Amino acid sequence: MPGQKTPYYITTPIYYVNDVPHIGHAYTTLACDVLARFMRLDGRDVKFLTGTDEHGQKVEKSAQAAGVDPQSFTDRVSQNFRNLSPVLNFSNDDFIRTTEERHKLACQALWKKLLDNGEIYLGGYSGWYAVRDEAFYTESELTKQPDGKRIATASGAEVEWVEEPSYFFRLSAWQDRLLAFYEANPDFIAPETRRNEVISFVKGGLKDLSISRTTFSWGVPVPDDSDHIMYVWLDALTNYMTAAGYPDVESSDYSTYWPADLHMVGKDILRFHAVYWPAFLMAAELQTPKRVFAHGWWTNEGQKISKSLGNVIDPLQLVETYGLDPVRYFLLREVPFGNDGDFSRRAIVGRMNGDLTNDLGNLSQRVLSMIAKNCENAVPAPGAFTAEDEALLALSGGLPDRLREEYAVQAFNKALEATWDVIGAANRYVDDQAPWGLKKTDPERMKTVLYVLAETVRRLAILTQPVMPDSMAKMLDQLSVAADARGFESLATPLEAGAPVPKPEGIFPRYVEENPESA
RNA sequence: GGGGCCGUAGUUCAGUUGGUUAGAACUCACCGCUCAUAACGGUGCUGUCGCAGGUUCGAGUCCUGCCGGCCCUACCA
């Protein structure tokens, strides 16, 4: 193939191994997966990274409690996150673990660069520290308990007084340059409302950032000072560059994929990605990522999700109950990406039966059935197109550009809405043209109508692959579309007459509530 | 304390730079069709656009205040 593919590097956050995977993790990675698949189908050179954050005091303590060394402990629990990929059909190209040697090298290289540039100095830190939250708190953020112990008011985590020497990053010196950076790169932070928050935070003044610890040892050692390990966020954020080959800035991986096109994050960790990360990178004279998107949270049947409420949603359970593709579809269709959303049984069943079974599934089923029954199990050869035929084909023909626009700004719900507009138009076209009537009055016209519909279904299936890869593969199988003819470049090559179309089987079975009366 | 967001049909939400009778989906009712997973199509129903003022020839759409919900951030040890 002549010409170079445009690279697209997309990352999820690295997930803290001490957690059990929940819907939030699945949601973030799913969003990235859909973008990665879309870009691949659109001919881009995609690198899609996810992984686990394995350092920190919490992990060290958990390992201790489990009676194993931290490395064995993380080897085991990080598997929980790797297991997500096969079940949810994530297509990540790499899975990084912060305990890998390549990552240690990257972190230390970045550290040295910052040190050489005069961006790091040795100081001291003291304050109330909560191991569970891995955060310092001011006295005012604490509540004194009857037994004299202090807990963080917001999280309930116990705190202890900590005094230690610490290296600091001169974050305070970057305030103006960060603001200038946001100004010059208006698309760097999305959605808009988060961008406002970040800018307001930076305008409020930045303090130098403590970036090392001496009170525990499970982390990347600070170069030339073995008493210190690196603070979790400097360690964690660097993963994005590690996976792109850093510190080998001459490598083809690095020159191809860095800077990343998109860091996908939950809204809780936006600040680290939108403030600290670009500051670190600018201070090290490295390129900053192009965009950070902070998505929202899910509630469960209107309730805030929390471990103490016991209403945490297990993604594996979800897939078992509703099926993989319906879950993938629902999570991205139901909520404008960036907003919080509510996961309810009623809502997902409504989407499944309404959008998938009735609209899309039934469209392909009725079209393919008619072809199988009336055209000798093969795509018919069309005659001349009427204005109605052209109109429908033009609608699906305009869809790729529309989707490119929406996916470029991570507007999954709008992309799917636009797709379903075409599905609706196709169903309307079936009723208008009534091919079952043409069977007797004008069989040639019937063939043309069915051809137009088959071609429409083909295009819809190709374009919906990123969201529902398995189901759309089935649909394309039923149309006998070759495996190597399913990229977006194939949209321009219409369906060939004569392709076999056997009697189809339903792709989206109706979901019947086991107990519709409850609730 | 500072900053940001939101409050629109029963429900979930759209509503660009202010401009004719405020839209969609779902639900519901009726009609049509019968190819299809009792699926599809058509028609119809409901809204003081949180409240009160203001700017304007004209405001859901701008300004002020208030009420209600949410978020970021600071501080009061």
XYZ file of C-alpha atoms (C1' of nucleotides) in Angstrom:
596
model
C 0.000 0.000 0.000
C 1.485 3.315 -0.989
C 1.304 6.231 1.393
C 1.482 6.225 5.157
C -1.439 5.553 7.407
C -2.204 8.333 9.833
C -1.400 7.156 13.348
C -3.922 7.251 16.159
C -2.745 6.629 19.697
C -5.431 6.255 22.327
C -5.102 5.310 25.981
C -7.223 4.345 28.940
C -5.992 5.229 32.389
C -4.008 2.470 34.031
C -6.291 0.908 36.585
C -5.244 0.532 40.178
C -4.802 -3.188 40.758
C -6.102 -2.986 44.267
C -9.606 -2.397 42.867
C -11.961 -5.001 41.516
C -12.985 -4.216 37.931
C -16.389 -2.533 37.796
C -18.595 -0.848 35.243
C -16.520 2.327 35.373
C -13.390 0.557 34.198
C -15.332 -1.273 31.521
C -16.947 1.947 30.356
C -13.689 3.821 29.927
C -12.027 1.009 28.056
C -15.121 0.383 25.944
C -15.155 3.976 24.774
C -11.523 3.659 23.741
C -12.153 0.331 22.085
C -14.906 1.746 19.913
C -12.719 4.661 18.855
C -9.797 2.340 18.185
C -11.951 0.051 16.052
C -13.473 2.965 14.191
C -10.078 4.424 13.370
C -8.684 1.051 12.284
C -11.627 0.453 9.976
C -11.101 3.940 8.654
C -7.573 3.032 7.646
C -5.589 4.542 10.449
C -2.554 3.089 12.189
C -3.977 2.600 15.659
C -2.242 1.992 18.933
C -4.682 1.328 21.740
C -3.205 1.048 25.210
C -4.604 -0.008 28.559
C -2.958 -1.441 31.643
C -2.589 -1.476 35.395
C -1.092 0.819 37.995
C 0.680 -1.489 40.406
C 2.727 0.639 42.764
C 1.892 2.437 45.965
C 1.523 1.948 49.642
C -1.928 0.420 49.413
C -0.661 -2.356 47.191
C 2.311 -2.892 49.455
C 0.028 -3.239 52.443
C -2.464 -5.460 50.648
C 0.343 -7.774 49.600
C 1.593 -7.859 53.130
C -1.858 -8.691 54.396
C -2.081 -11.469 51.838
C 1.274 -12.746 52.943
C 2.964 -12.460 49.561
C 5.550 -10.177 48.041
C 4.132 -7.198 46.157
C 5.209 -8.452 42.759
C 3.448 -11.799 43.139
C 0.456 -9.983 44.492
C 0.214 -7.651 41.512
C 0.905 -10.483 39.096
C -2.223 -12.089 40.415
C -4.621 -9.171 40.763
C -3.668 -7.410 37.552
C -5.006 -10.511 35.840
C -8.510 -9.383 36.843
C -8.101 -6.459 34.506
C -6.528 -8.419 31.676
C -9.522 -10.741 31.865
C -11.809 -7.889 30.891
C -10.515 -7.761 27.338
C -11.708 -11.163 26.059
C -15.083 -10.892 27.761
C -15.841 -7.360 26.603
C -14.090 -7.769 23.285
C -11.537 -5.041 23.858
C -9.006 -4.757 21.084
C -6.122 -3.140 22.950
C -2.768 -3.505 21.224
C -0.751 -3.403 24.411
C -1.311 -3.892 28.115
C 1.154 -2.048 30.269
C 2.000 -2.798 33.876
C 3.877 -0.170 35.850
C 6.015 -2.888 37.420
C 7.587 -3.708 34.078
C 11.242 -2.927 33.456
C 10.475 -0.801 30.409
C 8.355 1.441 32.595
C 10.988 1.807 35.288
C 13.436 2.941 32.628
C 10.965 5.469 31.258
C 10.148 6.941 34.658
C 13.771 7.306 35.615
C 14.642 8.874 32.285
C 11.877 11.409 32.704
C 13.009 12.113 36.251
C 16.576 12.775 35.166
C 15.400 15.062 32.441
C 13.323 17.061 34.915
C 16.204 17.169 37.356
C 18.647 18.308 34.666
C 16.239 21.026 33.682
C 16.093 22.309 37.231
C 12.416 21.408 37.639
C 12.947 19.180 40.685
C 14.352 20.098 44.082
C 14.669 18.339 47.426
C 12.496 19.657 50.221
C 10.415 18.281 53.023
C 6.804 17.469 53.584
C 4.675 17.027 56.636
C 0.976 16.624 57.097
C -1.943 14.305 57.667
C -1.759 11.458 55.211
C -4.392 8.857 54.379
C -2.906 5.678 53.019
C -6.240 4.565 51.620
C -6.704 7.750 49.604
C -2.999 8.272 48.987
C -3.553 11.923 49.731
C -2.634 14.557 52.262
C -5.359 16.452 54.065
C -5.452 19.739 55.903
C -6.716 19.767 59.443
C -9.981 21.257 58.273
C -10.674 18.289 56.061
C -10.495 15.943 59.018
C -12.915 14.790 61.639
C -11.763 13.810 65.099
C -13.247 10.599 66.342
C -14.063 9.783 69.972
C -10.998 7.565 70.249
C -8.805 10.489 69.244
C -8.077 9.185 65.775
C -8.585 11.471 62.841
C -10.354 10.498 59.639
C -10.746 12.346 56.361
C -14.227 13.808 56.441
C -14.870 13.243 52.757
C -13.683 9.655 52.452
C -13.690 8.346 55.984
C -10.142 7.126 55.599
C -7.904 7.102 58.626
C -4.984 9.538 58.489
C -1.596 9.591 60.150
C 0.896 12.391 60.745
C 3.748 12.058 58.321
C 6.994 13.967 58.131
C 9.423 13.114 55.421
C 11.916 14.568 53.011
C 10.481 14.795 49.541
C 11.454 15.875 46.094
C 9.248 18.553 44.626
C 8.315 19.450 41.100
C 8.170 23.195 40.457
C 4.540 23.141 39.424
C 4.000 26.679 40.733
C 6.268 27.969 37.995
C 4.028 26.520 35.306
C 0.774 28.286 36.042
C 1.033 30.914 33.317
C 2.445 28.531 30.758
C -0.344 26.063 31.456
C -2.975 28.758 31.016
C -1.323 29.806 27.780
C -1.291 26.175 26.727
C -5.040 25.786 27.361
C -5.644 29.001 25.488
C -3.632 27.840 22.503
C -5.206 24.380 22.544
C -8.921 24.864 23.115
C -9.635 21.199 22.350
C -7.130 19.855 24.847
C -9.695 19.347 27.595
C -13.189 18.046 26.957
C -15.996 18.398 27.692
C -16.170 22.172 27.875
C -17.447 22.287 31.417
C -14.462 20.275 32.656
C -12.149 22.575 30.791
C -13.653 25.513 32.644
C -13.081 23.766 35.934
C -9.474 23.006 35.172
C -8.717 26.538 34.055
C -10.350 27.898 37.144
C -8.303 25.539 39.272
C -5.037 26.617 37.657
C -5.945 30.283 37.889
C -6.433 29.741 41.587
C -2.718 29.149 41.936
C -0.555 26.051 41.880
C 1.690 24.726 44.608
C 4.820 22.753 44.007
C 4.060 19.076 43.850
C 5.574 16.465 46.095
C 6.776 13.725 43.781
C 8.632 11.272 46.000
C 8.103 9.212 49.131
C 10.403 7.633 51.676
C 7.847 5.942 53.926
C 7.421 2.878 51.777
C 9.368 1.212 49.033
C 6.929 -0.270 46.511
C 7.565 2.075 43.617
C 10.071 3.179 41.027
C 13.329 4.164 42.760
C 14.427 7.753 42.344
C 17.696 7.764 40.381
C 20.734 8.320 42.582
C 18.746 8.511 45.812
C 17.658 5.082 46.910
C 15.815 6.440 49.958
C 13.095 7.747 47.671
C 10.581 6.207 45.359
C 8.547 8.200 42.875
C 5.168 9.568 43.778
C 2.346 7.620 42.238
C 1.190 10.141 39.654
C 4.556 10.816 38.091
C 4.982 7.076 37.871
C 1.480 6.402 36.592
C 1.209 9.128 33.970
C 4.518 8.175 32.417
C 3.021 4.852 31.307
C 1.568 6.548 28.243
C 5.050 7.323 26.992
C 6.582 4.062 28.137
C 4.258 2.167 25.850
C 5.252 4.452 22.999
C 8.903 3.572 23.411
C 10.150 6.354 25.676
C 12.941 7.026 26.554
C 14.047 5.925 23.102
C 12.801 9.055 21.396
C 14.458 7.962 18.173
C 12.415 4.762 18.004
C 9.842 4.430 15.271
C 7.162 3.734 17.877
C 7.857 6.977 19.656
C 8.052 9.095 16.551
C 4.914 7.458 15.203
C 2.652 7.511 18.238
C 3.806 10.291 20.522
C 2.158 12.625 21.321
C -0.976 10.589 22.038
C -4.147 11.592 20.228
C -6.412 10.974 23.186
C -6.192 10.150 26.858
C -9.566 8.896 28.007
C -10.148 9.386 31.725
C -12.882 9.454 34.320
C -13.735 12.877 35.653
C -12.095 12.072 38.989
C -8.590 11.975 37.553
C -8.884 14.799 35.063
C -6.697 17.166 37.029
C -3.727 14.851 36.981
C -4.011 14.506 33.232
C -4.893 18.067 32.369
C -2.610 19.917 34.785
C 0.243 17.820 36.123
C 0.847 15.782 32.998
C 1.275 18.618 30.502
C 3.362 20.471 33.085
C 5.682 17.480 33.503
C 5.989 17.118 29.756
C 6.597 20.759 28.997
C 9.159 20.869 31.796
C 10.916 17.903 30.205
C 10.667 19.538 26.783
C 8.496 16.741 25.459
C 5.351 16.977 23.395
C 1.993 17.145 25.154
C -0.928 14.866 24.278
C -3.513 16.321 21.937
C -6.586 15.774 24.019
C -7.901 14.572 27.341
C -11.556 13.592 27.618
C -13.170 13.233 31.027
C -16.285 11.105 30.954
C -18.949 10.855 33.651
C -20.154 8.275 36.111
C -22.942 5.727 36.102
C -25.568 5.429 38.764
C -27.435 2.182 39.337
C -31.217 2.504 39.146
C -30.852 6.149 40.158
C -28.587 5.334 43.114
C -25.029 6.457 43.492
C -22.792 3.423 43.168
C -20.659 2.572 46.166
C -19.117 -0.426 47.804
C -20.868 0.324 51.065
C -24.260 0.386 49.368
C -23.351 -2.914 47.755
C -24.700 -1.859 44.372
C -21.487 -2.052 42.391
C -22.097 -3.225 38.846
C -19.947 -6.114 37.681
C -19.357 -5.845 33.932
C -18.994 -9.588 33.546
C -22.367 -10.105 35.168
C -23.859 -7.501 32.874
C -22.629 -9.291 29.791
C -23.948 -12.562 31.083
C -27.390 -11.096 31.651
C -27.882 -8.975 28.550
C -25.254 -10.146 26.095
C -22.076 -8.391 25.080
C -23.117 -6.250 22.145
C -26.321 -4.964 23.713
C -24.288 -3.835 26.726
C -21.703 -2.162 24.519
C -24.455 -0.451 22.555
C -26.393 0.650 25.596
C -23.458 2.181 27.444
C -22.552 4.380 24.505
C -26.029 5.140 23.176
C -27.899 5.972 26.335
C -25.924 8.953 27.602
C -24.295 11.962 25.935
C -20.652 11.079 26.424
C -19.196 13.223 29.177
C -22.416 13.326 31.204
C -23.314 11.100 34.091
C -25.790 8.392 33.251
C -28.141 6.008 34.932
C -28.017 2.294 34.402
C -31.431 0.780 34.823
C -32.863 -2.522 33.757
C -35.790 -0.792 32.160
C -33.542 1.445 30.105
C -31.291 -1.269 28.764
C -34.174 -3.586 27.948
C -35.871 -0.712 26.164
C -32.785 -0.056 24.075
C -32.256 -3.717 23.331
C -35.771 -4.449 22.197
C -36.504 -1.076 20.640
C -33.276 -0.116 18.908
C -31.581 -3.452 18.349
C -34.329 -6.029 17.928
C -37.085 -3.932 16.368
C -35.196 -1.327 14.371
C -31.878 -2.769 13.262
C -32.353 -6.514 13.740
C -35.755 -6.577 12.175
C -34.615 -4.434 9.262
C -31.938 -6.874 8.234
C -34.162 -9.845 9.015
C -37.062 -8.684 6.842
C -34.773 -7.676 3.991
C -32.674 -10.825 3.971
C -35.728 -13.036 4.384
C -37.368 -11.517 1.327
C -34.206 -11.936 -0.672
C -33.758 -15.535 0.417
C -37.360 -16.344 -0.338
C -37.893 -14.413 -3.567
C -34.478 -14.129 -5.178
C -33.229 -17.672 -5.016
C -31.023 -17.092 -1.982
C -28.799 -14.525 -3.659
C -28.415 -10.763 -3.886
C -30.510 -9.752 -6.919
C -29.206 -7.653 -9.795
C -30.755 -4.183 -9.659
C -32.320 -2.252 -12.501
C -32.210 1.529 -12.852
C -32.558 3.413 -9.546
C -35.502 5.705 -8.887
C -35.305 8.951 -6.977
C -36.424 7.089 -3.834
C -33.635 4.543 -4.246
C -31.080 7.272 -4.761
C -32.362 9.143 -1.734
C -31.932 6.182 0.589
C -28.508 5.358 -0.798
C -27.454 8.965 -0.398
C -28.458 8.857 3.264
C -26.244 5.894 4.066
C -23.607 7.299 1.742
C -23.364 10.419 3.880
C -23.071 8.478 7.089
C -19.292 7.846 7.125
C -18.451 11.540 7.127
C -21.075 12.192 9.731
C -19.642 9.486 11.971
C -16.103 10.770 11.487
C -17.277 14.150 12.755
C -18.955 12.697 15.811
C -16.213 10.256 16.719
C -13.604 12.991 16.335
C -15.217 14.647 19.353
C -16.128 11.400 21.123
C -19.864 11.950 20.634
C -20.806 8.281 20.636
C -24.468 8.881 21.293
C -24.753 11.266 18.376
C -22.944 8.876 16.072
C -25.390 6.133 16.986
C -28.339 8.473 16.689
C -27.236 9.386 13.182
C -26.919 5.713 12.331
C -30.392 4.987 13.613
C -31.789 7.822 11.521
C -30.706 5.847 8.490
C -32.157 2.633 9.900
C -35.464 4.437 10.370
C -35.366 5.727 6.815
C -34.665 2.214 5.552
C -37.638 0.775 7.424
C -39.822 3.537 6.018
C -38.522 2.783 2.544
C -39.486 -0.877 2.925
C -43.052 0.115 3.770
C -43.228 2.702 1.001
C -41.902 0.407 -1.690
C -43.747 -2.656 -0.376
C -41.626 -5.207 -2.218
C -44.032 -7.986 -1.207
C -46.595 -6.327 -3.486
C -44.118 -5.870 -6.313
C -43.491 -9.578 -6.316
C -46.574 -10.021 -8.492
C -46.878 -6.672 -10.230
C -43.267 -5.909 -11.075
C -40.697 -8.520 -10.048
C -37.828 -6.588 -11.640
C -38.643 -3.539 -9.559
C -38.847 -5.750 -6.493
C -35.310 -6.912 -7.170
C -34.068 -3.357 -7.402
C -35.739 -2.443 -4.133
C -34.295 -5.458 -2.360
C -30.886 -4.711 -3.784
C -31.008 -1.150 -2.503
C -31.991 -2.467 0.903
C -29.298 -5.118 0.990
C -26.708 -2.503 0.099
C -28.069 -0.239 2.833
C -27.851 -3.039 5.387
C -24.293 -3.751 4.282
C -23.261 -0.157 4.828
C -25.001 0.049 8.186
C -23.366 -3.157 9.356
C -19.901 -2.051 8.282
C -20.289 1.289 10.011
C -21.661 -0.192 13.220
C -18.857 -2.726 13.644
C -16.908 -0.573 16.121
C -19.751 -0.630 18.621
C -21.041 -4.161 18.044
C -18.278 -6.157 16.387
C -19.730 -9.649 16.883
C -23.285 -8.871 15.837
C -22.273 -6.883 12.801
C -19.904 -9.668 11.767
C -22.895 -11.996 11.785
C -24.903 -9.559 9.726
C -22.130 -9.223 7.176
C -21.739 -13.001 7.125
C -25.404 -13.313 6.252
C -24.804 -10.964 3.333
C -21.742 -12.970 2.281
C -19.498 -9.940 2.591
C -15.896 -11.158 2.523
C -13.881 -10.723 5.696
C -11.412 -8.495 3.896
C -14.165 -6.287 2.489
C -15.420 -4.849 5.758
C -13.248 -1.788 6.201
C -14.660 1.656 5.466
C -12.782 1.748 2.177
C -15.114 -1.042 1.039
C -18.134 1.206 1.436
C -17.419 2.568 -2.019
C -17.683 -0.860 -3.626
C -21.343 -1.831 -3.830
C -22.650 -5.270 -3.027
C -22.218 -7.730 -5.868
C -25.292 -9.324 -7.325
C -25.263 -13.068 -6.901
C -23.733 -13.143 -3.436
C -25.408 -15.957 -1.496
C -28.103 -14.952 1.008
C -29.517 -17.978 2.797
C -32.525 -17.747 5.066
C -31.296 -15.521 7.901
C -31.424 -16.066 11.625
C -32.235 -13.294 14.065
C -29.188 -11.437 15.315
C -30.736 -9.600 18.262
C -33.159 -11.870 20.097
C -35.910 -10.134 21.985
C -35.119 -9.796 25.657
C -37.980 -11.133 27.704
C -38.071 -10.032 31.309
C -37.996 -12.985 33.645
C -40.003 -11.123 36.175
C -41.612 -8.097 34.559
C -43.887 -7.451 37.530
C -41.152 -6.811 40.051
C -40.011 -3.276 40.744
C -15.759 32.452 50.183
C -14.403 32.012 44.618
C -15.738 29.489 40.003
C -18.609 26.284 36.721
C -23.007 23.405 35.198
C -28.126 22.273 35.346
C -33.667 22.979 36.197
C -37.944 22.446 28.753
C -44.049 17.363 27.315
C -45.639 11.251 31.972
C -40.138 9.772 31.329
C -35.114 10.681 29.137
C -33.342 14.573 26.704
C -32.443 18.343 21.792
C -32.927 23.292 21.330
C -26.579 26.883 16.881
C -24.602 33.497 17.001
C -32.239 35.855 20.533
C -36.877 35.765 15.323
C -42.700 32.720 12.232
C -47.560 27.840 15.441
C -41.002 25.018 21.348
C -38.697 19.568 18.860
C -37.033 14.049 19.207
C -37.218 9.324 21.382
C -39.830 6.186 24.729
C -44.825 5.395 26.775
C -50.118 5.667 25.467
C -54.464 5.829 21.770
C -56.205 5.069 16.900
C -55.294 3.699 11.731
C -52.514 1.160 7.796
C -49.488 -2.993 6.239
C -48.321 -8.177 6.476
C -41.993 -9.004 4.075
C -40.152 -9.461 9.165
C -38.006 -11.374 15.935
C -46.701 -9.613 17.650
C -41.703 -6.660 14.417
C -42.598 -2.029 10.415
C -45.179 2.606 8.735
C -48.804 6.738 9.567
C -51.687 10.036 12.740
C -52.702 11.997 17.438
C -52.117 13.459 22.963
C -49.867 16.339 27.015
C -45.506 21.508 28.108
C -47.229 28.851 32.650
C -39.701 26.275 28.664
C -37.876 26.520 37.929
C -39.796 31.634 40.041
C -39.689 37.129 39.682
C -38.060 41.223 37.209
C -35.133 43.648 33.177
C -32.960 44.600 28.016
C -35.358 44.175 23.046
C -39.843 45.343 17.780
C -39.181 40.162 19.551
C -36.147 35.605 24.730
C -36.385 28.730 26.323
C -32.004 31.372 23.984
C -29.013 37.764 26.813
C -28.820 40.568 32.068
C -30.130 40.774 37.549
C -32.122 38.501 41.840
C -34.326 34.295 44.148
C -35.571 28.890 44.747
C -33.913 23.886 43.828
C -30.094 20.071 42.222
C -24.933 19.009 41.061
C -19.631 19.699 40.411
C -14.648 21.953 40.982
C -11.867 24.837 44.385
C -10.338 27.671 48.804
C -10.596 28.652 53.756
C -12.328 28.792 58.698
C -7.088 24.795 62.957
